[in-house]
Amino acid sequence: MATFAHDEVRVLRKVAAEVVGLLTDGMDHTDPVVGRLFPDIYPDRPDDSSEFRLYTEGDLKTAKIDQAGAILAALPDEGEGEVRLDGEAAEAWLRAINDARLAMGTRLDIQADTDLAEELDEAVLADPGSSRVFQLSVYAYLGYLQESLLNALPEIK
């Protein structure tokens, strides 16, 4: 069980809804975020990747939408609240949070070697009220939530 504050509920609802929107509003394969969420399985063989995508993308997209939907379904509509997850729901949350972090990381140009604390400090120094500060903070929060959920998963199952 976890208790989420009002602001946490709002952020999680917004992030999950944005993932659903990204996947349902005429998914644009030229968007780098879509490319990150649906990478080419055969990067050196575009025809094979295209054929593979033809047979797998629909199910993968549906699963990603359902996982983001699991977050929306478990959270209170507004305000603070408690969330209890069984093992299956916790795994759906983990996958949805991972998708959200991949999407945000792509938009924010987060690389494997990016020092998030340093990146956030620089953004705060440049403009503490910027959307980048907010987005980096949400990205960091999602990482914290993902780690917390991973640590709790053995107890949930």
CSV table of C-alpha atoms in Angstrom, one decimal, residues 3-136:
chain,number,residue,atom,x,y,z
A,3,THR,CA,-0.3,6.9,0.1
A,4,PHE,CA,-0.1,9.5,-2.6
A,5,ALA,CA,-0.4,13.2,-1.9
A,6,HIS,CA,-2.7,15.4,-4.0
A,7,ASP,CA,0.2,16.6,-6.2
A,8,GLU,CA,1.5,13.1,-6.7
A,9,VAL,CA,-1.9,11.9,-7.9
A,10,ARG,CA,-2.1,14.8,-10.3
A,11,VAL,CA,1.3,14.2,-11.8
A,12,LEU,CA,0.8,10.5,-12.1
A,13,ARG,CA,-2.5,11.0,-13.7
A,14,LYS,CA,-1.1,13.5,-16.2
A,15,VAL,CA,1.9,11.3,-17.1
A,16,ALA,CA,-0.2,8.2,-17.6
A,17,ALA,CA,-2.7,10.1,-19.7
A,18,GLU,CA,0.1,11.6,-21.8
A,19,VAL,CA,1.4,8.1,-22.5
A,20,VAL,CA,-2.1,6.9,-23.5
A,21,GLY,CA,-2.5,10.1,-25.7
A,22,LEU,CA,0.9,9.5,-27.4
A,23,LEU,CA,-0.2,6.0,-28.3
A,24,THR,CA,-3.7,6.7,-29.4
A,25,ASP,CA,-3.6,10.0,-31.2
A,26,GLY,CA,-2.4,8.8,-34.6
A,27,MET,CA,0.9,7.5,-33.4
A,28,ASP,CA,3.7,9.2,-35.4
A,29,HIS,CA,6.6,6.8,-36.2
A,30,THR,CA,8.9,9.7,-37.0
A,31,ASP,CA,8.5,11.0,-33.4
A,32,PRO,CA,11.7,10.0,-31.5
A,33,VAL,CA,9.6,9.0,-28.4
A,34,VAL,CA,7.6,6.5,-30.5
A,35,GLY,CA,10.9,5.2,-31.8
A,36,ARG,CA,12.1,4.8,-28.3
A,37,LEU,CA,9.0,3.0,-27.1
A,38,PHE,CA,8.8,0.8,-30.3
A,39,PRO,CA,12.4,0.4,-31.4
A,40,ASP,CA,13.4,-1.3,-34.6
A,41,ILE,CA,14.1,-5.0,-33.8
A,42,TYR,CA,16.4,-5.2,-36.8
A,43,PRO,CA,18.0,-1.8,-37.1
A,44,ASP,CA,20.2,-2.9,-40.0
A,45,ARG,CA,17.3,-4.5,-41.9
A,46,PRO,CA,14.4,-1.9,-42.2
A,47,ASP,CA,12.2,-4.3,-44.3
A,48,ASP,CA,12.5,-7.0,-41.7
A,49,SER,CA,11.8,-4.5,-38.9
A,50,SER,CA,8.7,-3.2,-40.8
A,51,GLU,CA,7.4,-6.7,-41.2
A,52,PHE,CA,8.0,-7.6,-37.5
A,53,ARG,CA,6.3,-4.3,-36.5
A,54,LEU,CA,3.3,-5.2,-38.7
A,55,TYR,CA,2.7,-8.4,-36.6
A,56,THR,CA,3.6,-7.2,-33.2
A,57,GLU,CA,3.0,-3.4,-32.8
A,58,GLY,CA,-0.8,-3.6,-32.3
A,59,ASP,CA,-0.5,-6.0,-29.3
A,60,LEU,CA,2.4,-4.1,-27.8
A,61,LYS,CA,0.6,-0.7,-28.2
A,62,THR,CA,-2.5,-2.2,-26.5
A,63,ALA,CA,-0.4,-3.6,-23.7
A,64,LYS,CA,1.2,-0.2,-23.1
A,65,ILE,CA,-2.1,1.6,-23.1
A,66,ASP,CA,-3.5,-1.0,-20.7
A,67,GLN,CA,-0.5,-0.6,-18.4
A,68,ALA,CA,-0.9,3.2,-18.3
A,69,GLY,CA,-4.6,2.6,-17.7
A,70,ALA,CA,-3.7,0.5,-14.7
A,71,ILE,CA,-2.2,3.6,-13.1
A,72,LEU,CA,-5.2,5.7,-13.9
A,73,ALA,CA,-7.6,3.0,-12.6
A,74,ALA,CA,-5.8,2.6,-9.3
A,75,LEU,CA,-5.4,6.3,-8.4
A,76,PRO,CA,-8.1,8.4,-6.8
A,77,ASP,CA,-9.9,10.7,-9.2
A,78,GLU,CA,-8.5,13.7,-7.4
A,79,GLY,CA,-7.0,14.6,-4.0
A,80,GLU,CA,-4.8,12.3,-2.0
A,81,GLY,CA,-5.4,8.6,-1.5
A,82,GLU,CA,-4.1,5.2,-0.8
A,83,VAL,CA,-3.3,2.7,-3.6
A,84,ARG,CA,-3.0,-1.1,-3.0
A,85,LEU,CA,-1.5,-3.2,-5.8
A,86,ASP,CA,-1.4,-6.9,-6.3
A,87,GLY,CA,1.6,-8.4,-8.1
A,88,GLU,CA,0.0,-8.1,-11.5
A,89,ALA,CA,-1.0,-4.5,-11.0
A,90,ALA,CA,2.5,-3.7,-9.6
A,91,GLU,CA,4.1,-5.1,-12.7
A,92,ALA,CA,1.8,-3.1,-14.9
A,93,TRP,CA,2.7,0.0,-13.0
A,94,LEU,CA,6.4,-0.7,-13.4
A,95,ARG,CA,6.1,-1.1,-17.1
A,96,ALA,CA,4.0,2.0,-17.5
A,97,ILE,CA,6.4,4.1,-15.4
A,98,ASN,CA,9.2,2.7,-17.5
A,99,ASP,CA,7.4,3.8,-20.7
A,100,ALA,CA,6.8,7.2,-19.2
A,101,ARG,CA,10.5,7.6,-18.2
A,102,LEU,CA,11.6,6.5,-21.6
A,103,ALA,CA,9.3,9.0,-23.2
A,104,MET,CA,10.4,11.8,-20.9
A,105,GLY,CA,14.1,10.9,-21.1
A,106,THR,CA,13.9,11.1,-24.9
A,107,ARG,CA,12.2,14.5,-24.8
A,108,LEU,CA,14.6,15.8,-22.2
A,109,ASP,CA,17.7,14.3,-24.0
A,110,ILE,CA,18.6,12.2,-20.9
A,111,GLN,CA,21.5,9.9,-21.8
A,112,ALA,CA,22.9,6.9,-20.0
A,113,ASP,CA,25.7,9.0,-18.6
A,114,THR,CA,23.5,12.0,-17.6
A,115,ASP,CA,23.9,13.0,-14.0
A,116,LEU,CA,20.3,13.8,-13.2
A,117,ALA,CA,21.1,15.8,-10.0
A,118,GLU,CA,23.6,17.9,-11.9
A,119,GLU,CA,21.2,18.4,-14.8
A,120,LEU,CA,18.5,19.5,-12.4
A,121,ASP,CA,20.8,21.9,-10.5
A,122,GLU,CA,21.8,23.5,-13.8
A,123,ALA,CA,18.2,23.9,-14.9
A,124,VAL,CA,17.3,25.5,-11.5
A,125,LEU,CA,20.2,27.9,-11.8
A,126,ALA,CA,19.2,28.9,-15.3
A,127,ASP,CA,15.5,29.4,-14.5
A,128,PRO,CA,13.9,27.9,-11.4
A,129,GLY,CA,10.4,28.2,-12.7
A,130,SER,CA,11.1,26.7,-16.1
A,131,SER,CA,9.2,23.7,-17.5
A,132,ARG,CA,12.5,21.9,-17.8
A,133,VAL,CA,12.9,22.0,-14.0
A,134,PHE,CA,9.4,20.6,-13.6
A,135,GLN,CA,9.9,17.9,-16.2
A,136,LEU,CA,13.3,16.9,-14.7
